[in-house]
PDB file of N, CA and C in Angstrom:
ATOM      1  N   MET C 161      76.546  76.875  92.435  1.00 88.00           N
ATOM      2  CA  MET C 161      75.512  77.727  91.901  1.00 88.00           C
ATOM      3  C   MET C 161      75.325  79.002  92.717  1.00 88.00           C
ATOM      4  N   LEU C 162      75.584  78.938  94.011  1.00 92.00           N
ATOM      5  CA  LEU C 162      75.441  80.140  94.835  1.00 92.00           C
ATOM      6  C   LEU C 162      76.614  81.089  94.658  1.00 92.00           C
ATOM      7  N   GLY C 163      77.768  80.550  94.260  1.00 94.00           N
ATOM      8  CA  GLY C 163      78.958  81.375  94.117  1.00 94.00           C
ATOM      9  C   GLY C 163      79.680  81.594  95.422  1.00 94.00           C
ATOM     10  N   LEU C 164      79.526  80.683  96.383  1.00 96.00           N
ATOM     11  CA  LEU C 164      80.124  80.813  97.708  1.00 96.00           C
ATOM     12  C   LEU C 164      81.379  79.965  97.804  1.00 96.00           C
ATOM     13  N   ASN C 165      82.475  80.594  98.261  1.00 96.00           N
ATOM     14  CA  ASN C 165      83.725  79.886  98.507  1.00 96.00           C
ATOM     15  C   ASN C 165      84.270  80.280  99.862  1.00 96.00           C
ATOM     16  N   ILE C 166      84.760  79.300 100.615  1.00 96.00           N
ATOM     17  CA  ILE C 166      85.449  79.564 101.882  1.00 96.00           C
ATOM     18  C   ILE C 166      86.884  79.906 101.540  1.00 96.00           C
ATOM     19  N   THR C 167      87.394  81.018 102.085  1.00 97.00           N
ATOM     20  CA  THR C 167      88.725  81.488 101.710  1.00 97.00           C
ATOM     21  C   THR C 167      89.733  81.502 102.845  1.00 97.00           C
ATOM     22  N   ALA C 168      89.340  81.044 104.049  1.00 97.00           N
ATOM     23  CA  ALA C 168      90.274  80.977 105.177  1.00 97.00           C
ATOM     24  C   ALA C 168      89.866  79.827 106.090  1.00 97.00           C
ATOM     25  N   PRO C 169      90.816  79.282 106.848  1.00 96.00           N
ATOM     26  CA  PRO C 169      90.496  78.201 107.781  1.00 96.00           C
ATOM     27  C   PRO C 169      89.382  78.599 108.745  1.00 96.00           C
ATOM     28  N   GLY C 170      88.545  77.638 109.071  1.00 95.00           N
ATOM     29  CA  GLY C 170      87.448  77.882 109.999  1.00 95.00           C
ATOM     30  C   GLY C 170      86.355  78.757 109.417  1.00 95.00           C
ATOM     31  N   ALA C 171      86.387  78.984 108.122  1.00 96.00           N
ATOM     32  CA  ALA C 171      85.408  79.841 107.425  1.00 96.00           C
ATOM     33  C   ALA C 171      85.396  81.248 107.993  1.00 96.00           C
ATOM     34  N   ALA C 172      86.573  81.734 108.406  1.00 97.00           N
ATOM     35  CA  ALA C 172      86.673  83.094 108.939  1.00 97.00           C
ATOM     36  C   ALA C 172      86.448  84.140 107.859  1.00 97.00           C
ATOM     37  N   THR C 173      86.778  83.785 106.610  1.00 97.00           N
ATOM     38  CA  THR C 173      86.499  84.680 105.491  1.00 97.00           C
ATOM     39  C   THR C 173      85.879  83.877 104.355  1.00 97.00           C
ATOM     40  N   LEU C 174      85.034  84.564 103.595  1.00 97.00           N
ATOM     41  CA  LEU C 174      84.306  83.941 102.490  1.00 97.00           C
ATOM     42  C   LEU C 174      84.388  84.836 101.262  1.00 97.00           C
ATOM     43  N   ARG C 175      84.128  84.243 100.110  1.00 98.00           N
ATOM     44  CA  ARG C 175      83.932  85.020  98.894  1.00 98.00           C
ATOM     45  C   ARG C 175      82.608  84.578  98.286  1.00 98.00           C
ATOM     46  N   ILE C 176      81.781  85.556  97.956  1.00 98.00           N
ATOM     47  CA  ILE C 176      80.501  85.283  97.307  1.00 98.00           C
ATOM     48  C   ILE C 176      80.526  86.002  95.962  1.00 98.00           C
ATOM     49  N   ARG C 177      80.404  85.220  94.889  1.00 96.00           N
ATOM     50  CA  ARG C 177      80.487  85.764  93.527  1.00 96.00           C
ATOM     51  C   ARG C 177      79.488  85.022  92.648  1.00 96.00           C
ATOM     52  N   PRO C 178      78.277  85.582  92.476  1.00 94.00           N
ATOM     53  CA  PRO C 178      77.294  84.930  91.612  1.00 94.00           C
ATOM     54  C   PRO C 178      77.864  84.731  90.206  1.00 94.00           C
ATOM     55  N   PRO C 179      77.626  83.580  89.619  1.00 90.00           N
ATOM     56  CA  PRO C 179      78.165  83.322  88.281  1.00 90.00           C
ATOM     57  C   PRO C 179      77.452  84.156  87.216  1.00 90.00           C
ATOM     58  N   ARG C 180      78.175  84.447  86.145  1.00 84.00           N
ATOM     59  CA  ARG C 180      77.594  85.158  85.000  1.00 84.00           C
ATOM     60  C   ARG C 180      77.539  84.203  83.820  1.00 84.00           C
ATOM     61  N   ASP C 181      76.651  84.493  82.904  1.00 78.00           N
ATOM     62  CA  ASP C 181      76.584  83.780  81.627  1.00 78.00           C
ATOM     63  C   ASP C 181      76.441  82.268  81.775  1.00 78.00           C
ATOM     64  N   THR C 182      75.630  81.840  82.730  1.00 82.00           N
ATOM     65  CA  THR C 182      75.404  80.405  82.922  1.00 82.00           C
ATOM     66  C   THR C 182      74.027  79.988  82.420  1.00 82.00           C
ATOM     67  N   GLY C 183      73.173  80.954  82.109  1.00 85.00           N
ATOM     68  CA  GLY C 183      71.803  80.654  81.737  1.00 85.00           C
ATOM     69  C   GLY C 183      70.874  80.652  82.938  1.00 85.00           C
ATOM     70  N   LEU C 184      71.431  80.667  84.142  1.00 89.00           N
ATOM     71  CA  LEU C 184      70.609  80.737  85.354  1.00 89.00           C
ATOM     72  C   LEU C 184      70.203  82.181  85.614  1.00 89.00           C
ATOM     73  N   THR C 185      68.999  82.358  86.129  1.00 91.00           N
ATOM     74  CA  THR C 185      68.551  83.708  86.463  1.00 91.00           C
ATOM     75  C   THR C 185      68.461  83.934  87.967  1.00 91.00           C
ATOM     76  N   HIS C 186      68.521  82.863  88.763  1.00 94.00           N
ATOM     77  CA  HIS C 186      68.469  83.033  90.210  1.00 94.00           C
ATOM     78  C   HIS C 186      68.963  81.761  90.916  1.00 94.00           C
ATOM     79  N   ALA C 187      69.358  81.953  92.151  1.00 96.00           N
ATOM     80  CA  ALA C 187      69.718  80.841  93.030  1.00 96.00           C
ATOM     81  C   ALA C 187      69.545  81.321  94.465  1.00 96.00           C
ATOM     82  N   GLU C 188      69.201  80.398  95.339  1.00 97.00           N
ATOM     83  CA  GLU C 188      69.008  80.732  96.749  1.00 97.00           C
ATOM     84  C   GLU C 188      69.327  79.506  97.575  1.00 97.00           C
ATOM     85  N   GLY C 189      70.026  79.705  98.682  1.00 97.00           N
ATOM     86  CA  GLY C 189      70.318  78.579  99.547  1.00 97.00           C
ATOM     87  C   GLY C 189      71.119  78.991 100.756  1.00 97.00           C
ATOM     88  N   THR C 190      71.322  78.022 101.625  1.00 97.00           N
ATOM     89  CA  THR C 190      72.153  78.201 102.802  1.00 97.00           C
ATOM     90  C   THR C 190      73.227  77.132 102.794  1.00 97.00           C
ATOM     91  N   VAL C 191      74.378  77.493 103.345  1.00 96.00           N
ATOM     92  CA  VAL C 191      75.497  76.568 103.421  1.00 96.00           C
ATOM     93  C   VAL C 191      76.013  76.578 104.849  1.00 96.00           C
ATOM     94  N   TRP C 192      76.126  75.400 105.439  1.00 97.00           N
ATOM     95  CA  TRP C 192      76.694  75.300 106.770  1.00 97.00           C
ATOM     96  C   TRP C 192      78.206  75.394 106.651  1.00 97.00           C
ATOM     97  N   THR C 193      78.820  76.219 107.506  1.00 96.00           N
ATOM     98  CA  THR C 193      80.273  76.313 107.589  1.00 96.00           C
ATOM     99  C   THR C 193      80.673  76.131 109.045  1.00 96.00           C
ATOM    100  N   GLN C 194      81.962  76.026 109.291  1.00 95.00           N
ATOM    101  CA  GLN C 194      82.448  75.896 110.667  1.00 95.00           C
ATOM    102  C   GLN C 194      82.101  77.113 111.510  1.00 95.00           C
ATOM    103  N   ALA C 195      81.897  78.256 110.872  1.00 96.00           N
ATOM    104  CA  ALA C 195      81.593  79.484 111.594  1.00 96.00           C
ATOM    105  C   ALA C 195      80.099  79.742 111.738  1.00 96.00           C
ATOM    106  N   GLY C 196      79.275  78.945 111.072  1.00 96.00           N
ATOM    107  CA  GLY C 196      77.831  79.141 111.120  1.00 96.00           C
ATOM    108  C   GLY C 196      77.233  79.050 109.734  1.00 96.00           C
ATOM    109  N   THR C 197      75.945  79.256 109.653  1.00 97.00           N
ATOM    110  CA  THR C 197      75.226  79.129 108.388  1.00 97.00           C
ATOM    111  C   THR C 197      75.300  80.431 107.595  1.00 97.00           C
ATOM    112  N   VAL C 198      75.627  80.291 106.305  1.00 97.00           N
ATOM    113  CA  VAL C 198      75.706  81.426 105.393  1.00 97.00           C
ATOM    114  C   VAL C 198      74.514  81.334 104.445  1.00 97.00           C
ATOM    115  N   GLY C 199      73.803  82.434 104.280  1.00 97.00           N
ATOM    116  CA  GLY C 199      72.690  82.485 103.340  1.00 97.00           C
ATOM    117  C   GLY C 199      73.048  83.348 102.143  1.00 97.00           C
ATOM    118  N   VAL C 200      72.709  82.863 100.958  1.00 97.00           N
ATOM    119  CA  VAL C 200      72.969  83.617  99.727  1.00 97.00           C
ATOM    120  C   VAL C 200      71.732  83.526  98.843  1.00 97.00           C
ATOM    121  N   ARG C 201      71.338  84.662  98.292  1.00 97.00           N
ATOM    122  CA  ARG C 201      70.245  84.704  97.318  1.00 97.00           C
ATOM    123  C   ARG C 201      70.640  85.698  96.248  1.00 97.00           C
ATOM    124  N   TRP C 202      70.573  85.286  94.990  1.00 96.00           N
ATOM    125  CA  TRP C 202      70.812  86.231  93.907  1.00 96.00           C
ATOM    126  C   TRP C 202      69.787  86.024  92.817  1.00 96.00           C
ATOM    127  N   ASN C 203      69.490  87.139  92.129  1.00 95.00           N
ATOM    128  CA  ASN C 203      68.467  87.148  91.094  1.00 95.00           C
ATOM    129  C   ASN C 203      68.904  88.127  90.008  1.00 95.00           C
ATOM    130  N   THR C 204      68.965  87.653  88.768  1.00 91.00           N
ATOM    131  CA  THR C 204      69.385  88.495  87.657  1.00 91.00           C
ATOM    132  C   THR C 204      68.172  88.872  86.812  1.00 91.00           C
ATOM    133  N   THR C 205      68.050  90.174  86.522  1.00 85.00           N
ATOM    134  CA  THR C 205      66.982  90.700  85.673  1.00 85.00           C
ATOM    135  C   THR C 205      67.622  91.528  84.556  1.00 85.00           C
ATOM    136  N   ALA C 206      66.813  92.164  83.772  1.00 86.00           N
ATOM    137  CA  ALA C 206      67.314  93.025  82.707  1.00 86.00           C
ATOM    138  C   ALA C 206      68.078  94.224  83.261  1.00 86.00           C
ATOM    139  N   HIS C 207      67.833  94.587  84.523  1.00 89.00           N
ATOM    140  CA  HIS C 207      68.476  95.750  85.134  1.00 89.00           C
ATOM    141  C   HIS C 207      69.781  95.415  85.838  1.00 89.00           C
ATOM    142  N   GLY C 208      70.070  94.132  86.045  1.00 91.00           N
ATOM    143  CA  GLY C 208      71.284  93.732  86.738  1.00 91.00           C
ATOM    144  C   GLY C 208      71.011  92.609  87.720  1.00 91.00           C
ATOM    145  N   THR C 209      71.958  92.376  88.597  1.00 93.00           N
ATOM    146  CA  THR C 209      71.857  91.286  89.573  1.00 93.00           C
ATOM    147  C   THR C 209      71.669  91.837  90.973  1.00 93.00           C
ATOM    148  N   ALA C 210      70.652  91.348  91.664  1.00 95.00           N
ATOM    149  CA  ALA C 210      70.427  91.680  93.071  1.00 95.00           C
ATOM    150  C   ALA C 210      70.975  90.529  93.902  1.00 95.00           C
ATOM    151  N   VAL C 211      71.679  90.870  94.988  1.00 96.00           N
ATOM    152  CA  VAL C 211      72.286  89.851  95.847  1.00 96.00           C
ATOM    153  C   VAL C 211      71.923  90.161  97.293  1.00 96.00           C
ATOM    154  N   LYS C 212      71.549  89.123  98.035  1.00 96.00           N
ATOM    155  CA  LYS C 212      71.306  89.237  99.474  1.00 96.00           C
ATOM    156  C   LYS C 212      72.157  88.185 100.158  1.00 96.00           C
ATOM    157  N   VAL C 213      72.853  88.582 101.234  1.00 96.00           N
ATOM    158  CA  VAL C 213      73.693  87.638 101.961  1.00 96.00           C
ATOM    159  C   VAL C 213      73.434  87.757 103.460  1.00 96.00           C
ATOM    160  N   ASP C 214      73.532  86.634 104.139  1.00 95.00           N
ATOM    161  CA  ASP C 214      73.494  86.578 105.601  1.00 95.00           C
ATOM    162  C   ASP C 214      74.796  85.944 106.045  1.00 95.00           C
ATOM    163  N   ILE C 215      75.602  86.715 106.780  1.00 95.00           N
ATOM    164  CA  ILE C 215      76.937  86.302 107.177  1.00 95.00           C
ATOM    165  C   ILE C 215      76.954  86.042 108.682  1.00 95.00           C
ATOM    166  N   PRO C 216      77.526  84.904 109.117  1.00 95.00           N
ATOM    167  CA  PRO C 216      77.567  84.598 110.552  1.00 95.00           C
ATOM    168  C   PRO C 216      78.452  85.578 111.340  1.00 95.00           C
ATOM    169  N   VAL C 217      78.283  85.564 112.647  1.00 93.00           N
ATOM    170  CA  VAL C 217      79.068  86.396 113.554  1.00 93.00           C
ATOM    171  C   VAL C 217      80.550  86.036 113.424  1.00 93.00           C
ATOM    172  N   ASN C 218      81.401  87.051 113.489  1.00 93.00           N
ATOM    173  CA  ASN C 218      82.860  86.912 113.416  1.00 93.00           C
ATOM    174  C   ASN C 218      83.369  86.393 112.080  1.00 93.00           C
ATOM    175  N   VAL C 219      82.609  86.622 111.023  1.00 95.00           N
ATOM    176  CA  VAL C 219      83.020  86.235 109.668  1.00 95.00           C
ATOM    177  C   VAL C 219      83.015  87.478 108.798  1.00 95.00           C
ATOM    178  N   THR C 220      83.982  87.551 107.893  1.00 96.00           N
ATOM    179  CA  THR C 220      84.045  88.638 106.913  1.00 96.00           C
ATOM    180  C   THR C 220      83.889  88.023 105.534  1.00 96.00           C
ATOM    181  N   ALA C 221      83.124  88.684 104.681  1.00 97.00           N
ATOM    182  CA  ALA C 221      82.915  88.177 103.324  1.00 97.00           C
ATOM    183  C   ALA C 221      83.268  89.236 102.299  1.00 97.00           C
ATOM    184  N   GLU C 222      83.878  88.778 101.209  1.00 98.00           N
ATOM    185  CA  GLU C 222      84.044  89.607 100.040  1.00 98.00           C
ATOM    186  C   GLU C 222      82.884  89.248  99.120  1.00 98.00           C
ATOM    187  N   VAL C 223      82.054  90.226  98.807  1.00 97.00           N
ATOM    188  CA  VAL C 223      80.904  90.005  97.937  1.00 97.00           C
ATOM    189  C   VAL C 223      81.190  90.686  96.609  1.00 97.00           C
ATOM    190  N   GLN C 224      81.126  89.908  95.534  1.00 97.00           N
ATOM    191  CA  GLN C 224      81.372  90.430  94.201  1.00 97.00           C
ATOM    192  C   GLN C 224      80.058  90.385  93.430  1.00 97.00           C
ATOM    193  N   VAL C 225      79.605  91.566  92.991  1.00 96.00           N
ATOM    194  CA  VAL C 225      78.321  91.695  92.317  1.00 96.00           C
ATOM    195  C   VAL C 225      78.572  92.074  90.854  1.00 96.00           C
ATOM    196  N   PRO C 226      78.010  91.317  89.900  1.00 92.00           N
ATOM    197  CA  PRO C 226      78.220  91.660  88.493  1.00 92.00           C
ATOM    198  C   PRO C 226      77.759  93.089  88.189  1.00 92.00           C
ATOM    199  N   LEU C 227      78.581  93.820  87.455  1.00 91.00           N
ATOM    200  CA  LEU C 227      78.213  95.178  87.046  1.00 91.00           C
ATOM    201  C   LEU C 227      77.171  95.105  85.941  1.00 91.00           C
ATOM    202  N   ALA C 228      76.239  96.040  85.964  1.00 84.00           N
ATOM    203  CA  ALA C 228      75.220  96.137  84.916  1.00 84.00           C
ATOM    204  C   ALA C 228      75.386  97.501  84.254  1.00 84.00           C
ATOM    205  N   GLY C 229      75.774  97.508  83.007  1.00 82.00           N
ATOM    206  CA  GLY C 229      75.950  98.772  82.302  1.00 82.00           C
ATOM    207  C   GLY C 229      77.036  99.643  82.897  1.00 82.00           C
ATOM    208  N   GLY C 230      78.021  99.031  83.570  1.00 79.00           N
ATOM    209  CA  GLY C 230      79.114  99.789  84.162  1.00 79.00           C
ATOM    210  C   GLY C 230      78.759 100.488  85.458  1.00 79.00           C
ATOM    211  N   ARG C 231      77.541 100.287  85.961  1.00 84.00           N
ATOM    212  CA  ARG C 231      77.103 100.953  87.193  1.00 84.00           C
ATOM    213  C   ARG C 231      77.266 100.031  88.397  1.00 84.00           C
ATOM    214  N   THR C 232      77.778 100.582  89.494  1.00 86.00           N
ATOM    215  CA  THR C 232      77.899  99.803  90.712  1.00 86.00           C
ATOM    216  C   THR C 232      76.535  99.704  91.387  1.00 86.00           C
ATOM    217  N   PRO C 233      76.254  98.569  92.014  1.00 90.00           N
ATOM    218  CA  PRO C 233      74.960  98.404  92.674  1.00 90.00           C
ATOM    219  C   PRO C 233      74.856  99.243  93.945  1.00 90.00           C
ATOM    220  N   GLU C 234      73.619  99.441  94.385  1.00 91.00           N
ATOM    221  CA  GLU C 234      73.380 100.086  95.670  1.00 91.00           C
ATOM    222  C   GLU C 234      73.552  99.019  96.739  1.00 91.00           C
ATOM    223  N   ALA C 235      74.303  99.348  97.783  1.00 91.00           N
ATOM    224  CA  ALA C 235      74.618  98.366  98.824  1.00 91.00           C
ATOM    225  C   ALA C 235      74.137  98.875 100.179  1.00 91.00           C
ATOM    226  N   ARG C 236      73.535  97.955 100.960  1.00 89.00           N
ATOM    227  CA  ARG C 236      73.021  98.315 102.286  1.00 89.00           C
ATOM    228  C   ARG C 236      73.261  97.177 103.269  1.00 89.00           C
ATOM    229  N   GLY C 237      73.521  97.565 104.511  1.00 86.00           N
ATOM    230  CA  GLY C 237      73.610  96.607 105.604  1.00 86.00           C
ATOM    231  C   GLY C 237      72.427  96.792 106.514  1.00 86.00           C
ATOM    232  N   ALA C 238      72.058  95.734 107.250  1.00 76.00           N
ATOM    233  CA  ALA C 238      70.843  95.796 108.064  1.00 76.00           C
ATOM    234  C   ALA C 238      71.100  95.946 109.559  1.00 76.00           C
ATOM    235  N   TRP C 239      72.309  95.764 110.022  1.00 64.00           N
ATOM    236  CA  TRP C 239      72.553  95.849 111.466  1.00 64.00           C
ATOM    237  C   TRP C 239      72.958  97.259 111.834  1.00 64.00           C
ATOM    238  N   PRO C 240      72.356  97.803 112.899  1.00 59.00           N
ATOM    239  CA  PRO C 240      72.641  99.190 113.275  1.00 59.00           C
ATOM    240  C   PRO C 240      74.070  99.413 113.764  1.00 59.00           C
ATOM    241  N   ASP C 241      74.781  98.357 114.190  1.00 62.00           N
ATOM    242  CA  ASP C 241      76.148  98.551 114.694  1.00 62.00           C
ATOM    243  C   ASP C 241      77.159  98.720 113.567  1.00 62.00           C
ATOM    244  N   GLY C 242      76.707  98.571 112.326  1.00 66.00           N
ATOM    245  CA  GLY C 242      77.576  98.805 111.191  1.00 66.00           C
ATOM    246  C   GLY C 242      78.372  97.606 110.719  1.00 66.00           C
ATOM    247  N   ALA C 243      78.295  96.466 111.398  1.00 68.00           N
ATOM    248  CA  ALA C 243      79.086  95.293 111.005  1.00 68.00           C
ATOM    249  C   ALA C 243      78.743  94.828 109.598  1.00 68.00           C
ATOM    250  N   SER C 244      77.468  94.900 109.237  1.00 74.00           N
ATOM    251  CA  SER C 244      77.056  94.404 107.929  1.00 74.00           C
ATOM    252  C   SER C 244      77.100  95.476 106.844  1.00 74.00           C
ATOM    253  N   THR C 245      77.556  96.679 107.182  1.00 87.00           N
ATOM    254  CA  THR C 245      77.614  97.753 106.198  1.00 87.00           C
ATOM    255  C   THR C 245      78.635  97.421 105.114  1.00 87.00           C
ATOM    256  N   PRO C 246      78.211  97.304 103.875  1.00 94.00           N
ATOM    257  CA  PRO C 246      79.151  96.992 102.794  1.00 94.00           C
ATOM    258  C   PRO C 246      80.143  98.135 102.568  1.00 94.00           C
ATOM    259  N   ARG C 247      81.394  97.762 102.376  1.00 94.00           N
ATOM    260  CA  ARG C 247      82.444  98.732 102.066  1.00 94.00           C
ATOM    261  C   ARG C 247      82.942  98.455 100.649  1.00 94.00           C
ATOM    262  N   PHE C 248      82.778  99.433  99.779  1.00 95.00           N
ATOM    263  CA  PHE C 248      83.161  99.284  98.384  1.00 95.00           C
ATOM    264  C   PHE C 248      84.684  99.239  98.277  1.00 95.00           C
ATOM    265  N   ARG C 249      85.210  98.236  97.574  1.00 96.00           N
ATOM    266  CA  ARG C 249      86.655  98.049  97.425  1.00 96.00           C
ATOM    267  C   ARG C 249      87.146  98.318  96.010  1.00 96.00           C
ATOM    268  N   GLY C 250      86.224  98.429  95.056  1.00 95.00           N
ATOM    269  CA  GLY C 250      86.624  98.704  93.683  1.00 95.00           C
ATOM    270  C   GLY C 250      85.941  97.770  92.710  1.00 95.00           C
ATOM    271  N   VAL C 251      86.426  97.782  91.484  1.00 95.00           N
ATOM    272  CA  VAL C 251      85.880  96.948  90.425  1.00 95.00           C
ATOM    273  C   VAL C 251      86.970  95.997  89.967  1.00 95.00           C
ATOM    274  N   ARG C 252      86.599  94.727  89.811  1.00 94.00           N
ATOM    275  CA  ARG C 252      87.549  93.704  89.376  1.00 94.00           C
ATOM    276  C   ARG C 252      86.846  92.741  88.430  1.00 94.00           C
ATOM    277  N   ASP C 253      87.365  92.579  87.248  1.00 93.00           N
ATOM    278  CA  ASP C 253      86.860  91.594  86.280  1.00 93.00           C
ATOM    279  C   ASP C 253      85.359  91.722  86.010  1.00 93.00           C
ATOM    280  N   GLY C 254      84.844  92.960  85.955  1.00 92.00           N
ATOM    281  CA  GLY C 254      83.435  93.171  85.662  1.00 92.00           C
ATOM    282  C   GLY C 254      82.515  93.006  86.858  1.00 92.00           C
ATOM    283  N   TYR C 255      83.088  92.945  88.052  1.00 94.00           N
ATOM    284  CA  TYR C 255      82.314  92.822  89.286  1.00 94.00           C
ATOM    285  C   TYR C 255      82.637  94.002  90.206  1.00 94.00           C
ATOM    286  N   ALA C 256      81.618  94.526  90.898  1.00 95.00           N
ATOM    287  CA  ALA C 256      81.826  95.486  91.978  1.00 95.00           C
ATOM    288  C   ALA C 256      82.170  94.664  93.213  1.00 95.00           C
ATOM    289  N   VAL C 257      83.248  95.027  93.898  1.00 97.00           N
ATOM    290  CA  VAL C 257      83.745  94.231  95.022  1.00 97.00           C
ATOM    291  C   VAL C 257      83.492  94.984  96.326  1.00 97.00           C
ATOM    292  N   TYR C 258      82.875  94.285  97.279  1.00 96.00           N
ATOM    293  CA  TYR C 258      82.568  94.838  98.596  1.00 96.00           C
ATOM    294  C   TYR C 258      83.084  93.903  99.679  1.00 96.00           C
ATOM    295  N   THR C 259      83.354  94.468 100.853  1.00 96.00           N
ATOM    296  CA  THR C 259      83.640  93.680 102.043  1.00 96.00           C
ATOM    297  C   THR C 259      82.503  93.919 103.025  1.00 96.00           C
ATOM    298  N   VAL C 260      81.983  92.829 103.616  1.00 95.00           N
ATOM    299  CA  VAL C 260      80.925  92.951 104.614  1.00 95.00           C
ATOM    300  C   VAL C 260      81.264  92.078 105.814  1.00 95.00           C
ATOM    301  N   GLY C 261      80.716  92.462 106.954  1.00 93.00           N
ATOM    302  CA  GLY C 261      80.859  91.671 108.172  1.00 93.00           C
ATOM    303  C   GLY C 261      79.575  90.934 108.474  1.00 93.00           C
ATOM    304  N   SER C 262      79.430  90.547 109.711  1.00 92.00           N
ATOM    305  CA  SER C 262      78.288  89.764 110.160  1.00 92.00           C
ATOM    306  C   SER C 262      76.969  90.484 109.915  1.00 92.00           C
ATOM    307  N   GLY C 263      75.947  89.714 109.592  1.00 91.00           N
ATOM    308  CA  GLY C 263      74.614  90.270 109.426  1.00 91.00           C
ATOM    309  C   GLY C 263      74.077  90.120 108.033  1.00 91.00           C
ATOM    310  N   HIS C 264      73.038  90.878 107.740  1.00 93.00           N
ATOM    311  CA  HIS C 264      72.331  90.812 106.468  1.00 93.00           C
ATOM    312  C   HIS C 264      72.714  92.018 105.613  1.00 93.00           C
ATOM    313  N   SER C 265      73.156  91.770 104.381  1.00 94.00           N
ATOM    314  CA  SER C 265      73.509  92.840 103.449  1.00 94.00           C
ATOM    315  C   SER C 265      72.788  92.608 102.135  1.00 94.00           C
ATOM    316  N   THR C 266      72.418  93.704 101.474  1.00 95.00           N
ATOM    317  CA  THR C 266      71.743  93.599 100.174  1.00 95.00           C
ATOM    318  C   THR C 266      72.450  94.496  99.160  1.00 95.00           C
ATOM    319  N   PHE C 267      72.412  94.039  97.932  1.00 95.00           N
ATOM    320  CA  PHE C 267      73.006  94.735  96.800  1.00 95.00           C
ATOM    321  C   PHE C 267      71.963  94.735  95.692  1.00 95.00           C
ATOM    322  N   THR C 268      71.538  95.919  95.244  1.00 94.00           N
ATOM    323  CA  THR C 268      70.511  96.009  94.223  1.00 94.00           C
ATOM    324  C   THR C 268      71.039  96.807  93.037  1.00 94.00           C
ATOM    325  N   PRO C 269      70.588  96.472  91.832  1.00 90.00           N
ATOM    326  CA  PRO C 269      71.042  97.193  90.650  1.00 90.00           C
ATOM    327  C   PRO C 269      70.747  98.688  90.784  1.00 90.00           C
ATOM    328  N   ALA C 270      71.717  99.511  90.354  1.00 82.00           N
ATOM    329  CA  ALA C 270      71.537 100.959  90.400  1.00 82.00           C
ATOM    330  C   ALA C 270      70.444 101.367  89.426  1.00 82.00           C
ATOM    331  N   ALA C 271      69.651 102.345  89.840  1.00 70.00           N
ATOM    332  CA  ALA C 271      68.553 102.819  88.983  1.00 70.00           C
ATOM    333  C   ALA C 271      69.058 103.694  87.877  1.00 70.00           C
TER     334      ALA C 271
END
């Protein structure tokens, strides 16, 4: 339900992809991995899907956010060292794809 998958040994890399068209409007939880606890929260509204992730130290995540009306979401990282700063990688299968490092990152529907 969170859309979290471990993609490398030791949970060095992750993929977070909230599901579409499931009838769910939100999910929130934490998952313990070998690299530490991962937090995921997503919420879908009429404007699109908002996603918040907390990634452990020394882990990289690919975060895929459903596109709303063809617009990419606004992405922000919370750590001043830039590790959690989302880097836009493109669009794939109706999702905006970002790479993020350790820390807290948020993705909100574009206005």
